[in-house]
Amino acid sequence: MNWKQHDKFMEKVRERLIFHQEDYKRKKKLKGEEVDCFKMHNAIEQRKEMKQIKKILNKVMLNQFENHIQDLREFELKNSVFIIGENDRPHI
């Protein structure tokens, strides 16, 4: 999964979270009508699942980023070329 795919997926996650939050708030504001507890519960559960998915995806993307940085460092050492910032350079 690349960064564009990650961003698209996270946008969908945000949209679903906002939808469920608005749905929950709307039902809370209703007066005189019975609130559909089952749907409210599902909205809360889906929001929890989305948060878990977001955490997992962020870990995956961070891991890929760290692997990319490691590959750049190996390339630098092999070719004596410095791509990474001043503070990250190896001391030779």
Backbone as CSV, one residue per row, in Angstrom:
resi,resn,N_x,N_y,N_z,CA_x,CA_y,CA_z,C_x,C_y,C_z
1,MET,0.851,-1.179,0.000,0.000,0.000,0.000,0.893,1.237,0.000
2,ASN,0.691,2.106,-0.980,1.500,3.321,-1.024,0.789,4.463,-0.296
3,TRP,1.431,5.628,-0.280,0.888,6.759,0.486,-0.443,7.245,-0.069
4,LYS,-0.611,7.241,-1.408,-1.885,7.693,-2.001,-3.017,6.765,-1.583
5,GLN,-2.768,5.459,-1.648,-3.790,4.495,-1.231,-4.105,4.671,0.246
6,HIS,-3.052,4.880,1.034,-3.237,5.086,2.475,-4.091,6.325,2.725
7,ASP,-3.789,7.428,2.015,-4.553,8.666,2.196,-6.011,8.497,1.791
8,LYS,-6.262,7.792,0.673,-7.640,7.550,0.236,-8.384,6.722,1.281
9,PHE,-7.737,5.679,1.775,-8.375,4.829,2.774,-8.665,5.609,4.047
10,MET,-7.699,6.423,4.499,-7.887,7.197,5.723,-8.997,8.227,5.548
11,GLU,-9.157,8.771,4.338,-10.251,9.712,4.071,-11.597,9.002,4.209
12,LYS,-11.672,7.773,3.697,-12.908,6.988,3.847,-13.179,6.697,5.318
13,VAL,-12.126,6.383,6.060,-12.272,6.123,7.497,-12.818,7.364,8.184
14,ARG,-12.245,8.529,7.850,-12.707,9.784,8.459,-14.169,10.065,8.114
15,GLU,-14.540,9.839,6.843,-15.922,10.072,6.424,-16.886,9.174,7.201
16,ARG,-16.521,7.918,7.370,-17.397,7.000,8.107,-17.489,7.394,9.576
17,LEU,-16.372,7.797,10.162,-16.398,8.236,11.559,-17.300,9.455,11.727
18,ILE,-17.169,10.424,10.814,-17.994,11.630,10.882,-19.465,11.259,10.716
19,PHE,-19.772,10.374,9.765,-21.150,9.948,9.558,-21.731,9.352,10.835
20,HIS,-20.993,8.454,11.467,-21.503,7.802,12.669,-21.613,8.779,13.840
21,GLN,-20.681,9.706,13.939,-20.764,10.704,15.002,-21.985,11.598,14.811
22,GLU,-22.223,12.036,13.565,-23.387,12.884,13.293,-24.682,12.127,13.515
23,ASP,-24.710,10.870,13.104,-25.891,10.038,13.306,-26.183,9.892,14.804
24,TYR,-25.148,9.659,15.580,-25.289,9.521,17.029,-25.812,10.822,17.645
25,LYS,-25.218,11.955,17.252,-25.635,13.246,17.801,-27.080,13.574,17.412
26,ARG,-27.432,13.280,16.159,-28.802,13.561,15.684,-29.824,12.794,16.504
27,LYS,-29.530,11.534,16.738,-30.469,10.711,17.516,-30.537,11.160,18.967
28,LYS,-29.420,11.654,19.491,-29.429,12.157,20.863,-30.319,13.392,20.980
29,LYS,-30.361,14.218,19.918,-31.124,15.453,19.940,-32.624,15.216,19.759
30,LEU,-32.966,14.088,19.200,-34.391,13.806,18.991,-35.110,13.738,20.336
31,LYS,-36.200,14.452,20.408,-36.971,14.419,21.652,-38.359,13.881,21.341
32,GLY,-38.839,13.077,22.241,-40.174,12.526,22.061,-40.200,11.266,21.214
33,GLU,-39.124,10.979,20.521,-39.065,9.747,19.734,-38.111,8.774,20.402
34,GLU,-38.387,7.499,20.176,-37.511,6.483,20.750,-36.235,6.397,19.914
35,VAL,-35.106,6.394,20.589,-33.826,6.291,19.895,-33.554,4.819,19.607
36,ASP,-33.118,4.549,18.379,-32.816,3.179,17.969,-31.487,2.762,18.610
37,CYS,-31.570,2.102,19.747,-30.361,1.730,20.501,-29.459,0.782,19.713
38,PHE,-30.065,-0.104,18.947,-29.284,-1.066,18.178,-28.410,-0.346,17.158
39,LYS,-28.988,0.621,16.458,-28.216,1.356,15.458,-27.146,2.222,16.123
40,MET,-27.479,2.819,17.253,-26.503,3.614,17.977,-25.331,2.751,18.414
41,HIS,-25.642,1.572,18.934,-24.595,0.649,19.366,-23.701,0.266,18.184
42,ASN,-24.324,-0.028,17.033,-23.551,-0.382,15.840,-22.643,0.763,15.405
43,ALA,-23.152,1.988,15.481,-22.341,3.148,15.091,-21.116,3.265,15.995
44,ILE,-21.323,3.063,17.280,-20.210,3.144,18.227,-19.208,2.017,17.975
45,GLU,-19.701,0.806,17.733,-18.814,-0.331,17.460,-18.027,-0.115,16.166
46,GLN,-18.691,0.392,15.129,-17.995,0.635,13.867,-16.926,1.708,14.044
47,ARG,-17.225,2.703,14.863,-16.240,3.758,15.121,-15.016,3.165,15.815
48,LYS,-15.236,2.250,16.763,-14.112,1.590,17.440,-13.290,0.775,16.448
49,GLU,-13.987,0.048,15.554,-13.283,-0.747,14.552,-12.461,0.138,13.620
50,MET,-13.015,1.274,13.228,-12.290,2.195,12.342,-11.028,2.715,13.030
51,LYS,-11.133,3.008,14.324,-9.961,3.480,15.065,-8.884,2.397,15.101
52,GLN,-9.299,1.139,15.298,-8.334,0.038,15.319,-7.668,-0.120,13.951
53,ILE,-8.466,-0.034,12.887,-7.925,-0.139,11.528,-6.931,0.989,11.280
54,LYS,-7.273,2.197,11.727,-6.386,3.350,11.540,-5.051,3.122,12.248
55,LYS,-5.087,2.588,13.481,-3.857,2.321,14.220,-2.990,1.302,13.481
56,ILE,-3.616,0.239,12.994,-2.886,-0.811,12.282,-2.251,-0.246,11.010
57,LEU,-3.039,0.518,10.247,-2.514,1.096,8.999,-1.360,2.045,9.266
58,ASN,-1.480,2.856,10.301,-0.395,3.777,10.620,0.873,3.021,10.986
59,LYS,0.740,1.902,11.711,1.912,1.091,12.045,2.547,0.520,10.779
60,VAL,1.708,0.035,9.852,2.208,-0.545,8.604,2.949,0.513,7.792
61,MET,2.344,1.697,7.657,2.973,2.755,6.870,4.266,3.239,7.533
62,LEU,4.281,3.324,8.849,5.495,3.726,9.561,6.597,2.699,9.344
63,ASN,6.229,1.416,9.397,7.196,0.348,9.163,7.771,0.448,7.757
64,GLN,6.911,0.687,6.751,7.391,0.827,5.375,8.323,2.026,5.249
65,PHE,7.974,3.127,5.928,8.813,4.327,5.890,10.174,4.043,6.513
66,GLU,10.180,3.360,7.660,11.445,3.023,8.317,12.293,2.104,7.439
67,ASN,11.652,1.155,6.755,12.384,0.278,5.838,12.999,1.079,4.694
68,HIS,12.254,2.067,4.189,12.756,2.909,3.108,13.969,3.714,3.585
69,ILE,13.887,4.264,4.783,15.013,5.016,5.348,16.232,4.099,5.502
70,GLN,16.004,2.877,5.981,17.101,1.918,6.133,17.737,1.609,4.784
71,ASP,16.906,1.432,3.737,17.433,1.187,2.390,18.274,2.367,1.909
72,LEU,17.801,3.593,2.187,18.579,4.775,1.797,19.918,4.813,2.515
73,ARG,19.933,4.480,3.784,21.190,4.490,4.546,22.166,3.450,4.003
74,GLU,21.651,2.261,3.671,22.514,1.235,3.090,23.087,1.695,1.748
75,PHE,22.236,2.345,0.941,22.681,2.874,-0.344,23.765,3.924,-0.140
76,GLU,23.568,4.793,0.832,24.564,5.829,1.126,25.906,5.224,1.500
77,LEU,25.864,4.228,2.375,27.114,3.613,2.835,27.847,2.914,1.687
78,LYS,27.081,2.247,0.819,27.696,1.550,-0.311,28.325,2.522,-1.295
79,ASN,27.646,3.624,-1.549,28.059,4.539,-2.617,28.708,5.821,-2.117
80,SER,28.872,5.943,-0.814,29.442,7.156,-0.215,28.713,8.418,-0.678
81,VAL,27.385,8.306,-0.802,26.529,9.431,-1.175,25.598,9.680,0.004
82,PHE,25.398,10.937,0.355,24.554,11.240,1.505,23.250,11.874,1.051
83,ILE,22.156,11.168,1.324,20.825,11.627,0.939,20.081,12.133,2.168
84,ILE,20.264,11.446,3.270,19.528,11.754,4.500,20.161,12.970,5.164
85,GLY,19.373,13.676,5.979,19.779,14.932,6.603,21.112,14.904,7.328
86,GLU,21.595,16.083,7.634,22.912,16.292,8.241,23.096,15.494,9.529
87,ASN,22.073,15.470,10.395,22.183,14.794,11.687,22.177,13.275,11.574
88,ASP,21.661,12.754,10.454,21.559,11.313,10.287,22.772,10.703,9.598
89,ARG,23.721,11.526,9.213,24.888,11.007,8.500,25.780,10.189,9.437
90,PRO,26.328,9.092,8.915,27.244,8.307,9.746,28.549,9.066,9.950
91,HIS,29.153,8.902,11.090,30.419,9.564,11.388,31.562,8.678,10.921
92,ILE,32.281,9.137,9.912,33.378,8.340,9.325,34.700,8.921,9.746
